[in-house]
PDB file of C-alpha atoms in Angstrom:
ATOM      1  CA  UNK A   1       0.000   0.000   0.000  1.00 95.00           C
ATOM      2  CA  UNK A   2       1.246   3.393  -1.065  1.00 96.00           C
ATOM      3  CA  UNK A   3       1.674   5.377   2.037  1.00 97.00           C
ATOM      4  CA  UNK A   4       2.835   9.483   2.058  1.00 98.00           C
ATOM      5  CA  UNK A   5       3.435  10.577   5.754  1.00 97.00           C
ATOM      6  CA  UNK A   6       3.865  14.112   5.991  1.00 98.00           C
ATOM      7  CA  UNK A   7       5.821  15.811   8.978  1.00 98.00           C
ATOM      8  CA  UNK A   8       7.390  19.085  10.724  1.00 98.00           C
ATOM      9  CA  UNK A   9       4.414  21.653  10.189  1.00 97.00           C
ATOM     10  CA  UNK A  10       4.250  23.864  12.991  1.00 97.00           C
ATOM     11  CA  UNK A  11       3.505  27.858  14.346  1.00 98.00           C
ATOM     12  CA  UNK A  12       6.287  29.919  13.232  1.00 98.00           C
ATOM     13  CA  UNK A  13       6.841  33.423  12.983  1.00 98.00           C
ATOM     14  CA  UNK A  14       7.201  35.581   9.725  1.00 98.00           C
ATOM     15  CA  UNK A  15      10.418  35.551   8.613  1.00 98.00           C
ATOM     16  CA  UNK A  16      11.830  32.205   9.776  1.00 98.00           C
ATOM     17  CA  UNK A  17      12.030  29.165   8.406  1.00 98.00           C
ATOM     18  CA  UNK A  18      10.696  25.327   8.637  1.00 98.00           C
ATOM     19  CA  UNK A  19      11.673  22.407   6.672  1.00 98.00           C
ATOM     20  CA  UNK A  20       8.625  19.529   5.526  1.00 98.00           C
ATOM     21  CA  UNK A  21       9.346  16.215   5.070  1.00 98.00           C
ATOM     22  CA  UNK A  22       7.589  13.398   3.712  1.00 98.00           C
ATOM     23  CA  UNK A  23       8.016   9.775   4.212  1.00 98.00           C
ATOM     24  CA  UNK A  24       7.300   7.298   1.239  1.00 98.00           C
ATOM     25  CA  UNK A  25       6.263   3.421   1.901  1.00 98.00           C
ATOM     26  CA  UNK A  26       5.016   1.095  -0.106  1.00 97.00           C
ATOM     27  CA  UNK A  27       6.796   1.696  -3.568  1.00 97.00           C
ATOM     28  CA  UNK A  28       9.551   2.113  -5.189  1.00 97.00           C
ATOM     29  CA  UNK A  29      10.381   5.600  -4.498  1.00 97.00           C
ATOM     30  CA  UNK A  30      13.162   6.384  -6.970  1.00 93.00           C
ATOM     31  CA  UNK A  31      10.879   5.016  -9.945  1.00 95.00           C
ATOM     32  CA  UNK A  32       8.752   8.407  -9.286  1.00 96.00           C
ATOM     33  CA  UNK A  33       8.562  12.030  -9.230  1.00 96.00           C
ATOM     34  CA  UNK A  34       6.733  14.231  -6.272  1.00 97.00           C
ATOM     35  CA  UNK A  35       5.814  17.215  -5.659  1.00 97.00           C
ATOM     36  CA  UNK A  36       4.416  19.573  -2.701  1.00 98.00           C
ATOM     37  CA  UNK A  37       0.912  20.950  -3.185  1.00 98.00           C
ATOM     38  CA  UNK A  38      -0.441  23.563  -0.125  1.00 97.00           C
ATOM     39  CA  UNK A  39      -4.140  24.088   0.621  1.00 96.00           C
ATOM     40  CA  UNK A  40      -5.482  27.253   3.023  1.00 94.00           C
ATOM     41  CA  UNK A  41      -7.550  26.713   4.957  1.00 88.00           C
ATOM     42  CA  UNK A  42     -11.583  27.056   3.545  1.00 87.00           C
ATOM     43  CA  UNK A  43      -9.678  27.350   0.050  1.00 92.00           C
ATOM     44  CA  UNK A  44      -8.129  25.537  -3.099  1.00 93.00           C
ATOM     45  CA  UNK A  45      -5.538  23.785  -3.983  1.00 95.00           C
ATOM     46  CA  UNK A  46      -1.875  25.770  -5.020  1.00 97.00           C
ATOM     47  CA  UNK A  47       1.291  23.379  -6.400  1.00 97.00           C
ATOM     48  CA  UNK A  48       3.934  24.360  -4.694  1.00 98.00           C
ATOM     49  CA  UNK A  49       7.069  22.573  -6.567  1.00 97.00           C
ATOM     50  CA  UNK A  50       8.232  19.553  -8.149  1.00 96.00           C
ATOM     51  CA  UNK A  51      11.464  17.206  -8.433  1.00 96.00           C
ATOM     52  CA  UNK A  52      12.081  14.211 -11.076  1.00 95.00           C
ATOM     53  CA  UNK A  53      13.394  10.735  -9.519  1.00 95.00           C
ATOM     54  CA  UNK A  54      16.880  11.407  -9.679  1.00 95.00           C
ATOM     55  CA  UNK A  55      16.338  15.535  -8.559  1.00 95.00           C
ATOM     56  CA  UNK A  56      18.085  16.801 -12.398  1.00 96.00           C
ATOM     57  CA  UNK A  57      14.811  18.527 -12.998  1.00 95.00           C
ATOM     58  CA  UNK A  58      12.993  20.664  -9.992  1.00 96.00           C
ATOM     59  CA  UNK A  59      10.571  23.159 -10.406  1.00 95.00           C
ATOM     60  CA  UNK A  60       8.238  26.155  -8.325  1.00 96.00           C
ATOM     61  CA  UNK A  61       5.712  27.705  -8.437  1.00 96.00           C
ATOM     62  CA  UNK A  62       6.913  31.579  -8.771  1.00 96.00           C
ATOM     63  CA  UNK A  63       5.194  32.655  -5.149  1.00 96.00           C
ATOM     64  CA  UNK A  64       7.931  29.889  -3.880  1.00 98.00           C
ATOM     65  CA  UNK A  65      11.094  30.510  -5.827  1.00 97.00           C
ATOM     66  CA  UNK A  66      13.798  32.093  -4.256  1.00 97.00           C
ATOM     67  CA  UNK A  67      12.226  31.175  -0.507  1.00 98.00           C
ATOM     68  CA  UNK A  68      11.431  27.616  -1.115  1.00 98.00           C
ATOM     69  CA  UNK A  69      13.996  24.263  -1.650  1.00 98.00           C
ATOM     70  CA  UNK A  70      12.713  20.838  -2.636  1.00 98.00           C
ATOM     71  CA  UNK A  71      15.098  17.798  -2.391  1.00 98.00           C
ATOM     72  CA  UNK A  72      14.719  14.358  -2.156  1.00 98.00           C
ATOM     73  CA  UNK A  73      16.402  11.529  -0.690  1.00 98.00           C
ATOM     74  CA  UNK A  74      16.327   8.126  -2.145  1.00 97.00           C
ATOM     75  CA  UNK A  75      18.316   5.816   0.139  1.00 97.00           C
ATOM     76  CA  UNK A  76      15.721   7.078   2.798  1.00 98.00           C
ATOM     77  CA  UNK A  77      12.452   7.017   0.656  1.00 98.00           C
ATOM     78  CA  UNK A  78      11.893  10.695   2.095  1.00 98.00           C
ATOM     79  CA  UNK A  79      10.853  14.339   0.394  1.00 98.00           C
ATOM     80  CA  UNK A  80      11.446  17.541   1.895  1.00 98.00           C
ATOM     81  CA  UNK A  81      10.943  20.955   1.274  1.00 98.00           C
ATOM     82  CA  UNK A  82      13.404  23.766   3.072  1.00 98.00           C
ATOM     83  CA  UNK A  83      11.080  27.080   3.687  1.00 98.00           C
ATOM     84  CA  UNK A  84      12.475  30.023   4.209  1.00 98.00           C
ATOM     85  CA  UNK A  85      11.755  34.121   4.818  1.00 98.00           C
ATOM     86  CA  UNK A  86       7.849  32.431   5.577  1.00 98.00           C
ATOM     87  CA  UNK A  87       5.343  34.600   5.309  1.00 98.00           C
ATOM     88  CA  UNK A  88       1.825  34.960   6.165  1.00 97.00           C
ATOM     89  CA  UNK A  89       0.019  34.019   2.928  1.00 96.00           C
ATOM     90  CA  UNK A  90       2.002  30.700   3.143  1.00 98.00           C
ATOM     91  CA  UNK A  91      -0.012  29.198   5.888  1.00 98.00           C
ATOM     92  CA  UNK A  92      -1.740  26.246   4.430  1.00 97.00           C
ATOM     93  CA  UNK A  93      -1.700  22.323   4.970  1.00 97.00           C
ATOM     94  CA  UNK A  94       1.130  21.159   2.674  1.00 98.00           C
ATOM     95  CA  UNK A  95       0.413  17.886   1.016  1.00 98.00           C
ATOM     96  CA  UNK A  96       2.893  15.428  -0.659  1.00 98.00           C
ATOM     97  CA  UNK A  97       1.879  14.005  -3.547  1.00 98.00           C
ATOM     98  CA  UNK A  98       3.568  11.380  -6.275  1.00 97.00           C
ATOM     99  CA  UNK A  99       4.087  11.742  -9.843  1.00 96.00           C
ATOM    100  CA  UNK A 100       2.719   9.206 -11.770  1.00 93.00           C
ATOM    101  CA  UNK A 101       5.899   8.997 -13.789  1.00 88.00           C
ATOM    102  CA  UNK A 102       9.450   9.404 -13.592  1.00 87.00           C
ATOM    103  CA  UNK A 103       9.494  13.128 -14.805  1.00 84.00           C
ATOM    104  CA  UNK A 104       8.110  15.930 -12.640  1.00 78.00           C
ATOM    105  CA  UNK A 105       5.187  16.407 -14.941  1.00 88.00           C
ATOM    106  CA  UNK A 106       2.115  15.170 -13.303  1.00 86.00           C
ATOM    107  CA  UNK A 107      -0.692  13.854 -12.471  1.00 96.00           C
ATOM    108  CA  UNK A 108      -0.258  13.354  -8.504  1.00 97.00           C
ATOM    109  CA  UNK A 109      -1.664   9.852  -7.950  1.00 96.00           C
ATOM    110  CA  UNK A 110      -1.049   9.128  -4.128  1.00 97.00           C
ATOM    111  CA  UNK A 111      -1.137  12.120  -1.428  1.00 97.00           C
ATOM    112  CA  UNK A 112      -0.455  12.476   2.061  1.00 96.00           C
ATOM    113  CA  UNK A 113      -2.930  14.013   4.808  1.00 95.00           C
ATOM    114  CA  UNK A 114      -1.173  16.919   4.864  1.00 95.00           C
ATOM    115  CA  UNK A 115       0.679  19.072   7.589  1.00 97.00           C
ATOM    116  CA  UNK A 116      -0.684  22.199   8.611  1.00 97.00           C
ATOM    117  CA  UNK A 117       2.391  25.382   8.786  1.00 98.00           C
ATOM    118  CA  UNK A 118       1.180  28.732  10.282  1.00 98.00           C
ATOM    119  CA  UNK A 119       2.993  31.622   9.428  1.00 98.00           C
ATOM    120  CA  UNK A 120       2.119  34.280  12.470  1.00 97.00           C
ATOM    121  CA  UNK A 121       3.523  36.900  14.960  1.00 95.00           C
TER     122      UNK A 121
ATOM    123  CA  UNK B   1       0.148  30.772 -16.281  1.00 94.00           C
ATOM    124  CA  UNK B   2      -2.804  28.743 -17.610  1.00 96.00           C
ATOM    125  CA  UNK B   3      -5.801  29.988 -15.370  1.00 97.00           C
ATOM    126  CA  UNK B   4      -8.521  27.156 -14.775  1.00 97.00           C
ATOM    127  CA  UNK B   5     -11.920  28.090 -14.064  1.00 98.00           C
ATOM    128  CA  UNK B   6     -14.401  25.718 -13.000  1.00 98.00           C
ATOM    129  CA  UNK B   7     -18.438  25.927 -12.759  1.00 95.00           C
ATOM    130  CA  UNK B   8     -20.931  25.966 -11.285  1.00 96.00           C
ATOM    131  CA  UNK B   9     -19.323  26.867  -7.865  1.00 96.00           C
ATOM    132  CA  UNK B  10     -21.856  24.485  -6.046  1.00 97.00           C
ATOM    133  CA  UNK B  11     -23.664  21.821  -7.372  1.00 96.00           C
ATOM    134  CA  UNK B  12     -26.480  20.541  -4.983  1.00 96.00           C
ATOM    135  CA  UNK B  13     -28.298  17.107  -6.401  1.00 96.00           C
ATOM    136  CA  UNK B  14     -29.942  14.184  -5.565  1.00 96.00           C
ATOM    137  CA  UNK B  15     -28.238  10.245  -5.102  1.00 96.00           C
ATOM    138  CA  UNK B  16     -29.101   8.678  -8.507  1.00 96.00           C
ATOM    139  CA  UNK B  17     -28.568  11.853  -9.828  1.00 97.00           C
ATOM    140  CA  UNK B  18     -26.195  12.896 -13.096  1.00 97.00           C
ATOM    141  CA  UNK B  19     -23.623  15.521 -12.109  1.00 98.00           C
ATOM    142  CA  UNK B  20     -22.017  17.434 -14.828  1.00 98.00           C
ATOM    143  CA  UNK B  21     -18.885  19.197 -13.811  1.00 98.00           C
ATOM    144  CA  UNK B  22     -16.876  21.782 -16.613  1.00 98.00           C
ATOM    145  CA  UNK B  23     -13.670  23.010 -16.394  1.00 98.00           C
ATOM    146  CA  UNK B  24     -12.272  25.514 -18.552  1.00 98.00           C
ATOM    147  CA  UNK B  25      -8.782  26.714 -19.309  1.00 97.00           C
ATOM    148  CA  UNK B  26      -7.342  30.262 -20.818  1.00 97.00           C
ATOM    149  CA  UNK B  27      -5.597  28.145 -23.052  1.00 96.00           C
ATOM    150  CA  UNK B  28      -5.730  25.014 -24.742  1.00 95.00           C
ATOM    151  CA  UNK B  29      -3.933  21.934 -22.319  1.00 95.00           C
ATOM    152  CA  UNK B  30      -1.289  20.458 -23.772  1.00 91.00           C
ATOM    153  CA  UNK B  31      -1.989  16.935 -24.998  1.00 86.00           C
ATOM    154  CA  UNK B  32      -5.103  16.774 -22.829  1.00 89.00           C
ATOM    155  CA  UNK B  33      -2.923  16.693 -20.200  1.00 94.00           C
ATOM    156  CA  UNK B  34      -6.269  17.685 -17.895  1.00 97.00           C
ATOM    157  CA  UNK B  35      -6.371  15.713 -14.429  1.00 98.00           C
ATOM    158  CA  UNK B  36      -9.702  16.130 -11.595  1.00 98.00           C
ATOM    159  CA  UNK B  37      -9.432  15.206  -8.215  1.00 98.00           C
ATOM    160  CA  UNK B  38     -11.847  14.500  -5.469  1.00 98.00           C
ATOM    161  CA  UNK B  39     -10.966  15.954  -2.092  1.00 96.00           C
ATOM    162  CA  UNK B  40     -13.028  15.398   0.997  1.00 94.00           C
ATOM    163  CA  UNK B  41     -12.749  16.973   4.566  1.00 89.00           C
ATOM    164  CA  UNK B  42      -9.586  15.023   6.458  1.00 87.00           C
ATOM    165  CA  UNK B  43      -8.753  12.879   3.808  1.00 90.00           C
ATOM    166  CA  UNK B  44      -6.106  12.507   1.444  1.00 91.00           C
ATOM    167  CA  UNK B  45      -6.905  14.069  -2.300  1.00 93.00           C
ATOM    168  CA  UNK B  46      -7.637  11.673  -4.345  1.00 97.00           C
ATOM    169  CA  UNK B  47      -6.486  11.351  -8.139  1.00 98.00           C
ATOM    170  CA  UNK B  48     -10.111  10.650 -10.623  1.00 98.00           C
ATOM    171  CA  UNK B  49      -9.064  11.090 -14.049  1.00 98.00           C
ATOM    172  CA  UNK B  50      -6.138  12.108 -15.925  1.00 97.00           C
ATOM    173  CA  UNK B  51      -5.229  12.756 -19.521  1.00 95.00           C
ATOM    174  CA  UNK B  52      -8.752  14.180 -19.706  1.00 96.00           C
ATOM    175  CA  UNK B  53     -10.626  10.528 -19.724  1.00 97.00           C
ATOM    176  CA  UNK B  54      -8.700   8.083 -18.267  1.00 97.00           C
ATOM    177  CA  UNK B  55      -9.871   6.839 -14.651  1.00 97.00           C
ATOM    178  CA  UNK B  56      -7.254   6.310 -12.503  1.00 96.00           C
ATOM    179  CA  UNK B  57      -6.303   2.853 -10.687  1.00 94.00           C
ATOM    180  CA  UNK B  58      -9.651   1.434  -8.612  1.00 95.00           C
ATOM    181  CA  UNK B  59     -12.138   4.385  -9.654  1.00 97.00           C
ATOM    182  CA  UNK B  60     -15.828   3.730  -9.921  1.00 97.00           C
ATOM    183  CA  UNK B  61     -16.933   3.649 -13.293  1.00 97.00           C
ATOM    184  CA  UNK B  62     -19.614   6.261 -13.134  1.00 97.00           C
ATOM    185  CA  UNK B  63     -16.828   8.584 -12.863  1.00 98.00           C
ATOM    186  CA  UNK B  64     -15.589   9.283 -16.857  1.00 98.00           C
ATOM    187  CA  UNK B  65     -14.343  12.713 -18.323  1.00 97.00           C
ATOM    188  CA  UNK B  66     -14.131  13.975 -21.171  1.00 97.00           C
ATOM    189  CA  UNK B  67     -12.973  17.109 -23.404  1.00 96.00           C
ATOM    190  CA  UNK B  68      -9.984  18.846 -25.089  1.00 95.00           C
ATOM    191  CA  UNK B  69      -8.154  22.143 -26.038  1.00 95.00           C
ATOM    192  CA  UNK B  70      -9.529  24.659 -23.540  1.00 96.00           C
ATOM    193  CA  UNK B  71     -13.332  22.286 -22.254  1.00 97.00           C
ATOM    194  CA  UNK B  72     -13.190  19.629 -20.069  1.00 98.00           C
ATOM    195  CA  UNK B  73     -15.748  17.863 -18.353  1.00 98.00           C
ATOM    196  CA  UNK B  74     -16.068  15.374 -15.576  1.00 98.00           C
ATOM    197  CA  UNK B  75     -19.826  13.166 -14.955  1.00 98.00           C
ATOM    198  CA  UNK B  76     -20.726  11.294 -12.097  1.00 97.00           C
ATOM    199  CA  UNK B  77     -23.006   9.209 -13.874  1.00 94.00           C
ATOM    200  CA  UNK B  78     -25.233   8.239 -10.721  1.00 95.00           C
ATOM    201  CA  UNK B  79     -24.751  10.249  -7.416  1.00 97.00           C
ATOM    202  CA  UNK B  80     -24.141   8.104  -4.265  1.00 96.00           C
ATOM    203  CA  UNK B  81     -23.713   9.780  -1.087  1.00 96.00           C
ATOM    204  CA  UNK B  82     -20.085   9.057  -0.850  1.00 96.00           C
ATOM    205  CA  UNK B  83     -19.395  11.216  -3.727  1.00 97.00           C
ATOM    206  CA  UNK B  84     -19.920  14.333  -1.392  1.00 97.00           C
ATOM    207  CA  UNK B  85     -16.863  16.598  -1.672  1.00 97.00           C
ATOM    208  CA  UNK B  86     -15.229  19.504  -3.733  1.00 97.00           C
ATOM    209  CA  UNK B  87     -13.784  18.215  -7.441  1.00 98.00           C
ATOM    210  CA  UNK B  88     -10.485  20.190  -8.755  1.00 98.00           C
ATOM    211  CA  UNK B  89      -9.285  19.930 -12.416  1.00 98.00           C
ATOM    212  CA  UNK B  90      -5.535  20.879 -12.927  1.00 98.00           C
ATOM    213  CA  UNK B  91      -3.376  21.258 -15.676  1.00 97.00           C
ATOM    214  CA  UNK B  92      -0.100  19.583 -15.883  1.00 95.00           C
ATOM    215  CA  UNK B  93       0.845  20.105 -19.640  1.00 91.00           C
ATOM    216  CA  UNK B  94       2.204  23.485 -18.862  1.00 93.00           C
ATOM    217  CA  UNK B  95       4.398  24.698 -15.733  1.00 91.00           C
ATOM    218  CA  UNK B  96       2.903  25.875 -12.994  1.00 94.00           C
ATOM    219  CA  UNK B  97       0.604  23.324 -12.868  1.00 95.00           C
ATOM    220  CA  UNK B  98      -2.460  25.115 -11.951  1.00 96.00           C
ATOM    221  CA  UNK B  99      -5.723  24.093 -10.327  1.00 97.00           C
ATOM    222  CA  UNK B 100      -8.968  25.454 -10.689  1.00 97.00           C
ATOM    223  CA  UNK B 101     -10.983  26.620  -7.554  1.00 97.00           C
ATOM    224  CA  UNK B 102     -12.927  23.808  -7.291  1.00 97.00           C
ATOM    225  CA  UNK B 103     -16.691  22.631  -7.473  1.00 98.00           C
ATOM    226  CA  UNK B 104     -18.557  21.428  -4.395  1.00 97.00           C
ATOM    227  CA  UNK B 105     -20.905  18.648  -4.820  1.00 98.00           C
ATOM    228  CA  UNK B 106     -23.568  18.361  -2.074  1.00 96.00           C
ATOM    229  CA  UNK B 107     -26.191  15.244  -1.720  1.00 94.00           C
ATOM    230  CA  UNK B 108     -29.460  16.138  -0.589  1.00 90.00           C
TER     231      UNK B 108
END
């Protein structure tokens, strides 16, 4: 069973920084691409950034790059994603979510629950 | 930055029921490359249909979509009350991969 367990959301103050991970069971996790997707609260869905299997191609979503670092690590089946100078509008639940293919170019077949960051003074 | 917009914003029907969903881009998907997800409250999204009409693995057959270029379309061919929930289309041809803001199905 595919499994995507989400971690290290938490209250943090504008400015600083947090770092996600996700934990992948259940498949072969170098075979795939993922991504991070975020949610607010009450409203839709935003993709966040990508990475292929082997992390040559990684990509963001422009209200990320420059703050935001994706990276993956295959001998420990994990994702991550390093934020930094957080600010408000980027509380939401983040969500891990696998490519169905090898290249970072969607769709996201398996997600996580999600991990709720809160970006507030 | 393809923008997705989806309609009607709510869609309020009965179990048995034929739900017609649209999703419409401002500008044509590459390849059909035109996924819809179902996401409910504390649950994992869940993937639907991709490449515009394909189900994806272990998804109930009253679920089909449909559509190209810049229309797409998902049916739920016969409501039950599981299918309760908000429906997203995004486009992955094209980076960012966008999402539209989603269409909220409610069973009576």
């Amino acid at each position: 069973e595919v499994q995507l367990v989400e971690s290290g959301g938490a209250l943090v103050q504008p400015g600083r920084s947090l770092r996600l991970s996700c934990a992948a069971s259940g498949f072969t996790f170098d075979d795939y691409a993922m991504h991070w997707v975020r949610q607010v609260p009450g409203k839709g869905l935003e993709w966040v950034s990508g990475i292929n299997w082997k992390s040559s191609t990684i990509i963001y979503a422009d209200s990320v790059k420059g703050r935001f670092t994706i990276s993956r690590d295959n001998a420990k089946n994990s994702l991550y994603l390093q934020m930094n100078s957080l600010r408000i509008e980027d509380t939401a639940f983040y969500y891990c979510a696998r490519d169905k293919n090898i290249a970072a170019a969607g769709p996201f077949d398996y997600w996580g629950q999600g991990t709720l960051v809160t970006v507030s003074s | 930055e393809i923008v997705l917009t989806q309609s009607p914003g709510t869609l309020s029907l009965s179990p048995g029921e034929r739900a017609t969903l649209s999703c419409r881009a401002s500008q044509s998907v590459r390849s059909s490359y035109l996924a819809w997800y179902q996401l409910k409250p504390g649950q994992a999204p869940r993937l639907l249909i991709y490449g515009a009409s394909s189900r994806a693995t272990d998804i109930p057959g009253r679920f089909s979509g449909s559509g190209s270029g810049t229309d797409f379309t998902l049916t739920i061919s016969r409501l039950e009350p599981e299918d309760s929930a908000v429906y997203y289309c995004q486009q992955y041809g094209t980076s960012p991969f966008t999402f539209g803001p989603g269409t909220k199905v409610d069973i009576k």
